[in-house]
Amino acid sequence: MHVIKVENLSKSYEYYKKQSGLKASIRALFRRKKMYAKAIEKICFNIDEGELVGFLGPNGAGKTTTLKILSGILHPTNGKAEVLGYKPWERQKEYQKQFALVMGQKNQLWPDLPAMDSFVLNKEIYGLSDKEFKKNLDELANVLNIKDILNTQVRKLSLGQKMKCELAVALLHKPKVLFLDEPTIGLDVVAQKNIRDFIKEYNRERKTTVVLTSHYMEDISQLCKRIIIVNLGKILYDGQLDGLIKKYAPYKLLNITFNNSGVKRYEIEKYGLIHKFNQFNVTFKIDRAKIKETAIAVLSSDLPVDDILIDEADIDDVIRKIFSSNKID
Amino acid sequence: MEPTDRFIFMKKYLTLINTTWQRALTYRFTVFAYRIGEMLEIIVLIFMWSAIYSDQQLIKGYTLQEMITYILIGNLINVAVRNWLSESVSRDIKNGTLSTFLTKPIEYINYMFFREVGRISVAFIMSIISQMIIILFFLDKIILRFDFLCLLLIMAMIILAFITEWLISYLIGLIAFWTDEVDGIQATASRLRKFFAGGYFPLSLLPTVFVNISFALPFAYSFFVPTQLYLGKIDLATGVKGIAIQIIWIFLLLLIVKTVWKKGLKKYEGVGI
Ligand SMILES: Nc1ncnc2c1ncn2[C@@H]1O[C@H](COP(=O)(O)OP(=O)(O)O)[C@@H](O)[C@H]1O
Ligand SMILES: [Mg+2]
């Protein structure tokens, strides 16, 4: 069953052109030119129960906009979206009790109070019983290892600790669907890993459907099997991570190490496109179909081969290539 | 609403009040500093009027004793009905915190109402204490009246004024949906409100037409009218009429708030803010 259904979803933001100069500003008080910024355009995808899907795209791609529509903050300009059978922007309480949104750049915890107060407040907002509350909070505090900081003023916590508390608050009512907008933004490497591990484990155990956005490839490649790549408001790719590499990188990398005095460039140019070169180590970009015969050809030549390695293309390179080839508007 | 539902509803908001209380208490020094400033303001005002009255007995029907009572009792009432809602609402809209509420099973207006009630009760108690101190200080200079019916009427007026003030502030806060520059508007609005309420001086010092108009507006019920009642300068019947006017204003304001909120939200959804 599809938990999330999105069909031809489009959103244009309205804004007013800022005029410079006093005369123009005064005129703008009475008549302003309305402008539209296309944030997403005819986006389609479905997500099944228990999936963990990564939305990947550079800044301004439309990731936040999509999540805001799915959580009912924004009305779409066009198209359809359904989550758990509800139209998100109708903001039915039954729907709101079944999902949660966490934004890496926006906190819902009160900075002046300990996180515990925000937990209690959310308990009431979501109408949890004392028993449910205690059980869920204990579990979350254990897994996230935040027991000791629950009573510390939130502003005194580190970014990583804050994000853990944000996640815990959001998960207190056991949502069926979880939207995470750049949850690792600004965190150090260790904290990023902790958050990632938690999300992965939580999704595996609870079968909670998770949609996560990021502009870090690493977030997505570590967490999600399925990846949706967006740029300039359009979906460029929707599918398995390894499928992406096959589609956008029709080549593999052939890495050869030489010994003795190494090789000269002209000696090896005939084998294929050179990706990286130094005297002792050369990387070729070779068509998938030709990789074996090229490897054999190199091995059977009289070049001083020491070692030979066949690798998939670097995922970051692939993504970068996709984005840069799509930049032309 | 079912009784159990109502219980959960109340509990939800009691928690909110409790949380706000704690928040306000973490800033008790700020709250305290504000009170000191207010106390000084009132003392300066009293000395100013004493100087003015040194060569006359009556100003527009007010004796010095009545004037001092007006200031002290009026301010006591005013701190009970005021709020800081506009700033909170406009901040939530401007920095997008409103979005969080839109995803949760709670109405923003209800959330704000109880949050502010919590905040006000801290300020209220602090203000009562500071007002009591000043009143004690000037005890021989003010008029003390204990007319039960009159006090009852004043109480009712205060409660209604609290709601009215709250709705007006909420409405002013909602302006943030349309413009980024709310601070100036809010500052101007709060001065105007204080003026029309009679917070700077009794409105009776102005022409009669003006007093009549202010009876029809909602502002004077937060300061001028209840204090006039206390001083016995208007009779109970006029007071009852005032309460009717307040109720009409509350319904009117509710209607306006609802419409403006709907319009603003539509904008918010379109613009994204
Ligand atoms: N409130 C707004 N008004 C006008 N344009 C906006 C607004 N919010 C976002 N945009 C534009 O919409 C596009 C998508 O933004 P967003 O969804 O925030 O992207 P992402 O989250 O992928 O970085 C961007 O081009 C951005 O400039
Ligand atoms: Mg974003």
XYZ file of C-alpha atoms and ligand atoms in Angstrom:
630
model
C 0.000 0.000 0.000
C 1.230 3.483 -0.798
C 1.498 5.610 2.303
C 2.422 8.695 0.324
C 1.036 9.464 -3.100
C 2.202 12.503 -4.995
C 0.962 13.337 -8.447
C 1.982 16.274 -10.608
C 2.589 18.355 -7.536
C 3.613 21.939 -8.245
C 4.241 24.920 -6.027
C 4.989 28.497 -6.988
C 5.806 30.977 -4.273
C 4.319 34.421 -4.584
C 6.583 37.286 -3.824
C 6.859 40.966 -4.505
C 9.650 42.532 -6.385
C 11.726 44.719 -4.094
C 12.196 48.182 -5.557
C 15.145 50.339 -4.720
C 14.955 54.076 -4.264
C 12.541 56.157 -2.227
C 10.147 56.911 -5.061
C 9.850 53.295 -6.025
C 9.342 52.214 -2.398
C 6.524 54.707 -1.942
C 4.915 53.536 -5.126
C 5.317 49.956 -3.900
C 3.175 50.794 -0.879
C 0.213 51.117 -3.179
C 0.961 48.850 -6.072
C 3.414 46.024 -5.980
C 4.305 43.732 -8.773
C 3.468 40.172 -7.877
C 6.068 37.640 -8.945
C 6.098 33.878 -8.881
C 8.991 31.586 -8.104
C 8.591 28.009 -9.228
C 9.829 25.817 -6.417
C 8.653 22.412 -7.600
C 7.100 21.418 -10.862
C 4.953 18.378 -11.608
C 6.590 16.095 -9.126
C 5.346 12.494 -9.012
C 6.287 9.684 -6.654
C 4.805 7.056 -4.371
C 6.212 5.786 -1.120
C 5.259 2.514 0.531
C 4.839 1.688 4.161
C 8.122 1.278 6.016
C 10.273 2.743 3.272
C 13.174 5.028 4.048
C 13.515 7.363 1.111
C 16.165 9.988 0.604
C 15.502 13.263 -1.172
C 18.772 14.524 -2.500
C 19.380 17.834 -4.174
C 21.405 21.017 -3.963
C 20.143 24.099 -2.117
C 17.003 25.501 -3.654
C 16.068 22.234 -5.333
C 12.620 22.153 -3.733
C 13.163 19.599 -0.960
C 11.838 21.704 1.911
C 8.909 22.861 -0.186
C 7.906 19.261 -0.857
C 8.060 18.335 2.822
C 6.131 21.459 3.802
C 3.327 20.484 1.461
C 3.293 16.903 2.712
C 3.044 18.096 6.299
C 0.266 20.537 5.511
C 2.106 23.801 6.055
C 1.785 24.906 2.453
C -0.925 24.585 -0.131
C 0.281 23.286 -3.465
C -0.372 25.458 -6.487
C -1.326 22.438 -8.510
C -1.485 18.672 -8.379
C -2.372 16.051 -5.808
C -0.799 14.705 -2.674
C -2.067 12.198 -0.157
C -0.462 10.918 3.010
C -2.100 8.046 4.914
C -5.191 8.808 2.867
C -5.404 12.446 3.986
C -4.902 15.646 2.079
C -2.209 17.199 4.271
C -3.260 20.834 3.848
C -6.719 20.129 5.238
C -4.896 19.721 8.565
C -7.189 17.107 10.029
C -6.322 16.277 13.622
C -6.412 12.544 12.833
C -3.677 13.081 10.293
C -1.638 15.391 12.481
C -1.511 12.777 15.212
C 0.076 10.284 12.818
C 3.048 12.132 11.420
C 5.902 14.320 12.553
C 8.128 16.870 10.900
C 11.635 17.705 12.066
C 13.478 20.568 10.459
C 17.209 20.729 11.002
C 17.163 24.497 10.779
C 14.141 25.130 12.933
C 13.758 23.986 16.500
C 10.545 23.307 18.257
C 12.119 22.948 21.692
C 11.893 25.974 23.940
C 15.458 27.257 24.259
C 15.011 28.680 27.772
C 13.568 25.545 29.277
C 14.812 22.001 29.705
C 13.754 19.620 26.942
C 11.596 17.807 29.476
C 9.091 20.673 29.449
C 8.687 20.408 25.713
C 8.106 16.667 26.126
C 5.362 17.258 28.674
C 3.783 19.897 26.463
C 3.766 17.547 23.486
C 2.303 14.808 25.633
C -0.697 17.056 26.178
C -0.886 18.311 22.616
C -0.992 14.764 21.295
C -3.195 13.526 24.131
C -0.913 10.728 25.357
C -1.717 8.856 28.545
C 0.754 8.978 31.415
C 1.685 5.375 30.782
C 2.257 5.806 27.049
C 4.242 8.937 27.704
C 6.532 7.348 30.238
C 7.111 4.275 28.119
C 7.845 6.156 24.898
C 10.035 8.700 26.583
C 12.050 6.018 28.386
C 12.615 4.122 25.177
C 13.641 7.169 23.193
C 15.855 8.553 25.930
C 17.602 5.199 26.173
C 18.218 4.695 22.498
C 19.289 8.282 21.923
C 21.277 8.380 25.138
C 19.774 11.667 26.304
C 18.603 10.664 29.790
C 21.114 12.928 31.509
C 20.391 16.039 29.504
C 16.592 16.068 29.666
C 16.648 18.529 32.523
C 19.263 20.866 31.127
C 18.210 24.153 29.593
C 18.072 23.506 25.857
C 20.213 26.516 24.942
C 23.086 24.949 26.887
C 23.101 21.753 24.813
C 25.387 21.037 21.874
C 23.891 20.998 18.382
C 24.049 17.218 18.289
C 22.309 16.858 21.647
C 19.689 19.348 20.563
C 18.949 17.402 17.402
C 18.605 14.200 19.416
C 16.076 15.911 21.670
C 14.238 17.322 18.642
C 13.966 13.822 17.229
C 12.766 12.425 20.531
C 10.078 15.122 20.880
C 8.902 14.453 17.352
C 8.722 10.696 17.888
C 6.986 10.825 21.247
C 3.566 10.177 19.750
C 4.874 7.310 17.614
C 4.130 8.788 14.212
C 3.573 6.441 11.303
C 5.252 8.843 8.923
C 8.306 10.903 9.696
C 9.546 13.821 7.607
C 13.113 14.908 8.251
C 14.370 18.049 6.581
C 18.171 18.153 6.628
C 18.440 16.516 10.048
C 22.239 16.459 10.048
C 22.823 20.009 8.880
C 25.580 21.769 10.797
C 26.476 18.742 12.930
C 29.977 17.399 13.386
C 30.895 14.045 11.862
C 30.325 12.001 15.009
C 26.946 13.569 15.715
C 25.956 13.058 12.073
C 26.768 9.394 12.348
C 24.811 9.035 15.593
C 21.735 10.624 14.077
C 22.023 8.521 10.940
C 22.406 5.310 12.897
C 19.406 6.156 14.994
C 17.180 6.924 12.011
C 18.214 3.731 10.268
C 17.590 1.605 13.342
C 14.292 3.301 14.138
C 13.018 2.741 10.612
C 14.120 -0.912 10.648
C 12.522 -1.691 13.989
C 9.326 0.334 13.860
C 8.609 0.144 10.155
C 7.999 3.877 10.299
C 7.927 5.438 6.861
C 10.688 8.012 6.685
C 11.308 10.698 4.095
C 14.603 12.431 4.602
C 16.105 15.317 2.697
C 19.711 16.260 2.494
C 22.238 17.865 0.288
C 24.947 15.577 1.649
C 25.343 12.503 -0.466
C 26.662 10.626 2.522
C 23.425 10.939 4.478
C 21.541 9.371 1.670
C 23.986 6.698 0.603
C 24.411 5.446 4.176
C 20.737 5.399 4.969
C 18.488 4.911 2.031
C 18.124 2.201 -0.528
C 15.824 4.375 -2.531
C 16.827 7.814 -3.535
C 14.955 10.606 -5.254
C 17.183 13.194 -6.823
C 15.723 16.643 -7.356
C 17.124 19.718 -8.927
C 15.435 22.977 -9.910
C 12.091 21.599 -8.811
C 12.132 18.489 -10.940
C 12.813 14.849 -10.231
C 15.875 13.663 -12.085
C 16.035 10.178 -10.711
C 13.871 7.943 -8.564
C 15.082 4.455 -7.780
C 17.704 2.293 -6.130
C 21.064 3.771 -5.346
C 22.984 1.197 -7.388
C 20.624 1.711 -10.307
C 21.610 5.348 -10.285
C 25.227 4.506 -10.740
C 24.452 2.149 -13.617
C 22.295 4.754 -15.299
C 24.497 7.783 -14.928
C 27.876 6.124 -14.879
C 27.978 3.704 -17.808
C 31.651 3.220 -17.028
C 33.704 1.616 -14.280
C 37.040 2.679 -12.934
C 40.058 0.562 -13.737
C 42.891 1.324 -11.370
C 46.337 -0.043 -12.104
C 49.438 0.223 -9.967
C 52.832 -0.067 -11.662
C 56.197 -0.893 -10.141
C 59.801 -0.439 -11.264
C 60.119 2.883 -12.979
C 56.429 3.228 -13.705
C 54.919 4.150 -17.063
C 54.801 7.060 -19.448
C 51.478 8.521 -20.486
C 51.857 7.759 -24.166
C 52.504 4.068 -23.378
C 49.069 3.529 -21.923
C 46.844 6.011 -23.728
C 45.642 3.418 -26.193
C 43.823 1.394 -23.485
C 41.144 3.941 -22.828
C 40.188 7.292 -21.341
C 42.584 8.277 -18.588
C 40.792 9.629 -15.498
C 43.791 10.116 -13.204
C 47.440 9.735 -13.989
C 50.705 9.493 -12.214
C 53.726 7.471 -13.097
C 52.897 4.611 -10.716
C 49.150 4.704 -10.588
C 46.678 5.186 -13.393
C 42.878 5.215 -13.342
C 40.907 4.640 -16.545
C 37.224 5.285 -17.133
C 36.140 2.255 -19.146
C 32.811 1.281 -20.589
C 31.135 -1.435 -18.515
C 31.079 -3.814 -21.478
C 34.742 -3.382 -22.224
C 36.162 -3.481 -18.724
C 37.209 -7.140 -18.727
C 38.989 -7.156 -22.069
C 40.787 -3.932 -21.213
C 41.990 -5.411 -17.936
C 43.231 -8.509 -19.745
C 44.914 -6.407 -22.389
C 46.816 -4.413 -19.763
C 47.805 -7.528 -17.852
C 49.052 -9.309 -20.926
C 51.102 -6.321 -22.113
C 54.710 -5.961 -21.017
C 53.979 -2.980 -18.763
C 55.273 -3.391 -15.174
C 51.859 -4.067 -13.616
C 51.860 -4.563 -9.868
C 48.182 -4.544 -9.005
C 44.858 -4.102 -10.734
C 41.490 -2.994 -9.334
C 38.026 -2.580 -10.847
C 35.756 -0.107 -9.089
C 32.330 1.482 -9.414
C 32.336 5.180 -10.241
C 32.436 7.474 -7.238
C 28.877 8.316 -6.262
C 29.714 11.931 -5.501
C 31.133 12.348 -8.971
C 28.006 10.859 -10.469
C 25.749 13.212 -8.565
C 27.884 16.203 -9.350
C 27.711 15.261 -12.999
C 23.933 14.993 -12.891
C 23.535 18.388 -11.270
C 25.991 20.161 -13.517
C 24.535 18.746 -16.708
C 21.123 19.913 -15.566
C 22.107 23.459 -14.737
C 21.338 24.905 -18.136
C 17.900 26.381 -17.644
C -17.565 18.309 23.812
C -17.768 15.190 25.959
C -16.850 15.738 29.619
C -13.706 13.591 29.249
C -12.709 15.523 26.153
C -13.143 18.746 28.008
C -10.980 17.426 30.779
C -8.195 16.527 28.347
C -8.617 19.898 26.687
C -8.234 21.721 29.981
C -5.309 19.576 30.997
C -3.576 20.290 27.725
C -3.752 23.982 28.416
C -2.992 23.813 32.106
C 0.291 22.170 31.166
C 0.904 25.038 28.828
C 0.284 27.589 31.556
C 2.607 25.719 33.857
C 5.359 25.667 31.246
C 4.948 29.364 30.594
C 5.143 30.106 34.271
C 8.476 28.392 34.472
C 9.654 30.266 31.452
C 8.656 33.588 32.950
C 10.303 32.702 36.229
C 13.604 31.962 34.516
C 13.465 35.611 33.579
C 12.393 36.843 36.975
C 15.141 39.422 36.994
C 13.856 40.991 33.767
C 10.316 40.889 35.115
C 11.519 42.492 38.323
C 13.439 45.207 36.481
C 10.307 46.074 34.509
C 8.303 46.407 37.714
C 10.871 48.761 39.219
C 10.672 50.936 36.103
C 6.887 51.030 36.298
C 6.909 51.897 39.974
C 9.263 54.804 39.337
C 7.055 56.008 36.497
C 4.023 56.059 38.740
C 5.846 57.839 41.556
C 7.079 60.509 39.130
C 3.512 60.934 37.848
C 2.168 61.375 41.383
C 4.781 64.023 42.221
C 4.049 65.821 38.965
C 0.323 66.026 39.711
C 1.007 67.112 43.310
C 3.039 70.026 41.928
C 0.286 70.966 39.486
C -2.320 70.871 42.249
C -0.254 73.077 44.572
C -2.077 76.225 43.432
C -5.528 74.797 42.661
C -8.091 72.536 44.320
C -9.883 71.073 41.308
C -8.952 70.252 37.746
C -11.992 69.356 35.614
C -13.732 68.042 38.689
C -10.766 66.010 39.963
C -9.234 66.623 43.367
C -5.596 65.699 43.917
C -6.720 62.722 45.986
C -8.920 61.517 43.123
C -6.120 62.003 40.631
C -3.689 59.920 42.676
C -6.351 57.244 43.117
C -6.955 57.324 39.368
C -3.299 56.686 38.690
C -2.799 53.938 41.256
C -6.047 52.002 40.796
C -6.011 52.526 37.035
C -2.552 51.077 36.732
C -3.471 48.142 38.908
C -6.358 47.348 36.558
C -4.241 47.964 33.512
C -1.522 45.500 34.468
C -4.199 42.886 34.958
C -5.592 43.256 31.447
C -2.500 43.936 29.348
C -0.505 41.369 27.431
C 2.548 40.964 25.244
C 0.803 38.952 22.636
C 1.441 41.047 19.485
C 5.186 40.544 19.730
C 4.846 36.794 20.237
C 2.403 36.363 17.379
C 4.345 38.469 14.907
C 7.583 36.746 15.879
C 6.053 33.321 15.305
C 4.821 34.420 11.892
C 8.026 36.143 10.829
C 10.472 33.428 11.790
C 8.215 30.625 10.646
C 7.609 29.049 14.065
C 3.960 29.177 13.113
C 4.670 26.301 10.725
C 5.309 23.972 13.639
C 1.861 24.686 15.020
C 0.223 24.095 11.694
C 1.472 20.503 11.776
C 0.208 19.773 15.280
C -3.235 18.880 16.612
C -3.628 22.179 18.469
C -5.141 25.484 17.380
C -2.630 28.288 17.349
C -5.050 30.808 18.863
C -5.812 28.494 21.788
C -2.160 27.777 22.300
C -1.401 31.490 22.409
C -4.282 32.255 24.720
C -3.116 29.891 27.396
C 0.515 30.721 26.901
C -0.254 34.375 27.509
C -2.498 33.655 30.468
C 0.473 31.939 32.045
C 2.759 34.816 31.286
C 0.300 37.387 32.513
C -0.249 35.714 35.828
C 3.448 36.093 36.632
C 3.421 39.750 35.629
C 0.101 40.187 37.374
C 1.274 38.931 40.726
C 4.508 40.874 40.500
C 2.561 43.985 39.547
C 0.059 43.521 42.351
C 2.927 43.288 44.790
C 4.625 46.384 43.428
C 1.325 48.277 43.232
C 0.540 47.325 46.822
C 3.862 48.682 47.914
C 3.160 52.036 46.270
C -0.423 52.077 47.473
C 0.801 51.437 51.016
C 3.243 54.265 50.553
C 0.479 56.667 49.479
C -2.236 55.100 51.613
C -3.267 58.374 53.276
C -3.458 60.088 49.878
C -5.935 57.824 48.059
C -9.624 57.148 48.297
C -10.527 53.705 49.625
C -14.005 52.474 48.721
C -15.591 49.133 49.382
C -18.901 49.111 47.576
C -19.598 45.459 46.893
C -21.814 45.909 43.804
C -19.433 48.404 42.341
C -16.434 46.126 42.874
C -18.338 43.234 41.299
C -19.059 45.332 38.244
C -15.433 46.397 38.038
C -14.337 42.765 38.226
C -16.636 41.823 35.346
C -15.362 44.764 33.349
C -11.756 43.719 33.971
C -12.353 40.176 32.773
C -14.035 41.401 29.604
C -11.310 43.993 29.090
C -8.733 41.248 29.381
C -10.387 39.363 26.522
C -10.788 42.520 24.444
C -7.171 43.564 24.922
C -6.105 40.079 24.064
C -8.037 40.026 20.796
C -6.757 43.463 19.790
C -3.173 42.417 20.447
C -3.649 39.205 18.536
C -5.018 41.191 15.625
C -2.059 43.565 15.680
C 0.278 40.567 15.780
C -1.358 39.151 12.673
C -0.193 42.200 10.696
C 3.106 40.300 10.352
C 1.416 38.201 7.661
C 1.546 41.255 5.402
C 4.590 43.233 6.363
C 8.014 42.683 7.859
C 8.035 46.016 9.631
C 5.702 45.307 12.516
C 7.794 46.801 15.310
C 6.976 50.407 14.424
C 3.306 49.655 13.933
C 3.168 47.878 17.268
C 4.885 50.683 19.135
C 2.517 53.259 17.656
C -0.495 51.052 18.288
C 0.404 50.514 21.921
C 0.808 54.284 22.510
C -2.542 54.965 20.871
C -4.171 52.249 22.917
C -2.768 53.664 26.126
C -3.937 57.143 25.165
C -7.472 56.036 24.279
C -7.578 53.963 27.458
C -6.851 57.043 29.553
C -3.526 55.628 30.645
C -1.670 58.931 30.370
C -4.312 61.071 32.066
C -8.078 60.870 32.730
C -10.005 61.260 29.480
C -12.312 63.730 31.259
C -9.579 66.342 30.872
C -10.459 66.297 27.168
C -13.643 67.674 25.520
C -16.895 65.812 26.316
C -17.304 64.623 22.711
C -14.078 62.779 23.121
C -15.225 61.064 26.317
C -18.434 59.982 24.596
C -16.545 58.499 21.676
C -14.183 56.644 23.960
C -17.129 55.006 25.717
C -18.085 53.479 22.384
C -14.564 52.213 21.685
C -13.128 49.170 23.469
C -9.956 50.805 24.843
C -11.284 52.904 27.740
C -12.567 49.797 29.522
C -9.013 48.793 30.335
C -8.305 51.862 32.480
C -10.557 54.878 32.397
C -14.064 53.426 32.779
C -13.444 50.959 35.633
C -11.482 53.622 37.500
C -14.334 56.105 37.036
C -16.617 53.459 38.485
C -14.326 53.037 41.449
C -14.245 56.771 42.038
C -18.028 56.909 41.749
C -17.834 59.405 38.911
C -20.152 57.264 36.806
C -23.127 55.332 38.125
C -23.709 51.588 38.079
C -26.195 51.825 35.200
C -23.574 53.425 32.969
C -21.230 50.664 34.061
C -23.705 47.974 33.008
C -24.139 49.700 29.669
C -20.378 49.647 29.312
C -20.307 45.916 29.875
C -22.829 45.454 27.086
C -20.607 47.506 24.782
C -17.632 45.358 25.753
C -19.506 42.170 24.892
C -20.462 43.557 21.494
C -16.817 44.443 20.870
C -15.644 40.975 21.809
C -17.963 39.377 19.255
C -16.943 41.916 16.650
C -13.270 41.364 17.317
C -13.655 37.588 17.229
C -15.220 37.919 13.824
C -12.460 40.188 12.578
C -9.745 37.948 14.014
C -11.241 34.925 12.317
C -11.406 36.629 8.931
C -7.956 38.152 9.172
C -6.428 34.869 10.329
C -7.960 33.052 7.377
C -6.732 35.671 4.929
C -3.297 35.769 6.508
C -2.925 32.023 6.535
C -3.781 31.917 2.880
C -1.001 34.374 2.257
C 1.341 32.369 4.476
C 0.571 29.247 2.510
C 1.211 31.035 -0.750
C 4.260 33.011 0.194
C 5.750 30.400 2.457
C 7.442 33.137 4.567
N 9.119 32.016 0.725
C 9.657 31.936 -0.494
N 9.437 32.915 -1.407
C 9.965 32.845 -2.635
N 10.727 31.828 -3.082
C 10.985 30.828 -2.222
C 10.474 30.821 -0.888
N 10.894 29.699 -0.269
C 11.631 29.019 -1.169
N 11.688 29.685 -2.343
C 12.383 29.252 -3.568
O 11.887 27.988 -3.948
C 12.942 27.132 -4.341
C 12.940 25.859 -3.524
O 13.242 26.141 -2.191
P 13.345 25.022 -1.072
O 12.181 24.119 -1.173
O 13.575 25.690 0.218
O 14.668 24.236 -1.530
P 15.599 23.235 -0.715
O 14.930 22.867 0.548
O 15.785 22.075 -1.646
O 16.884 23.950 -0.498
C 14.212 27.942 -4.238
O 14.523 28.439 -5.500
C 13.862 29.046 -3.307
O 14.588 30.206 -3.594
Mg 15.727 23.137 2.467
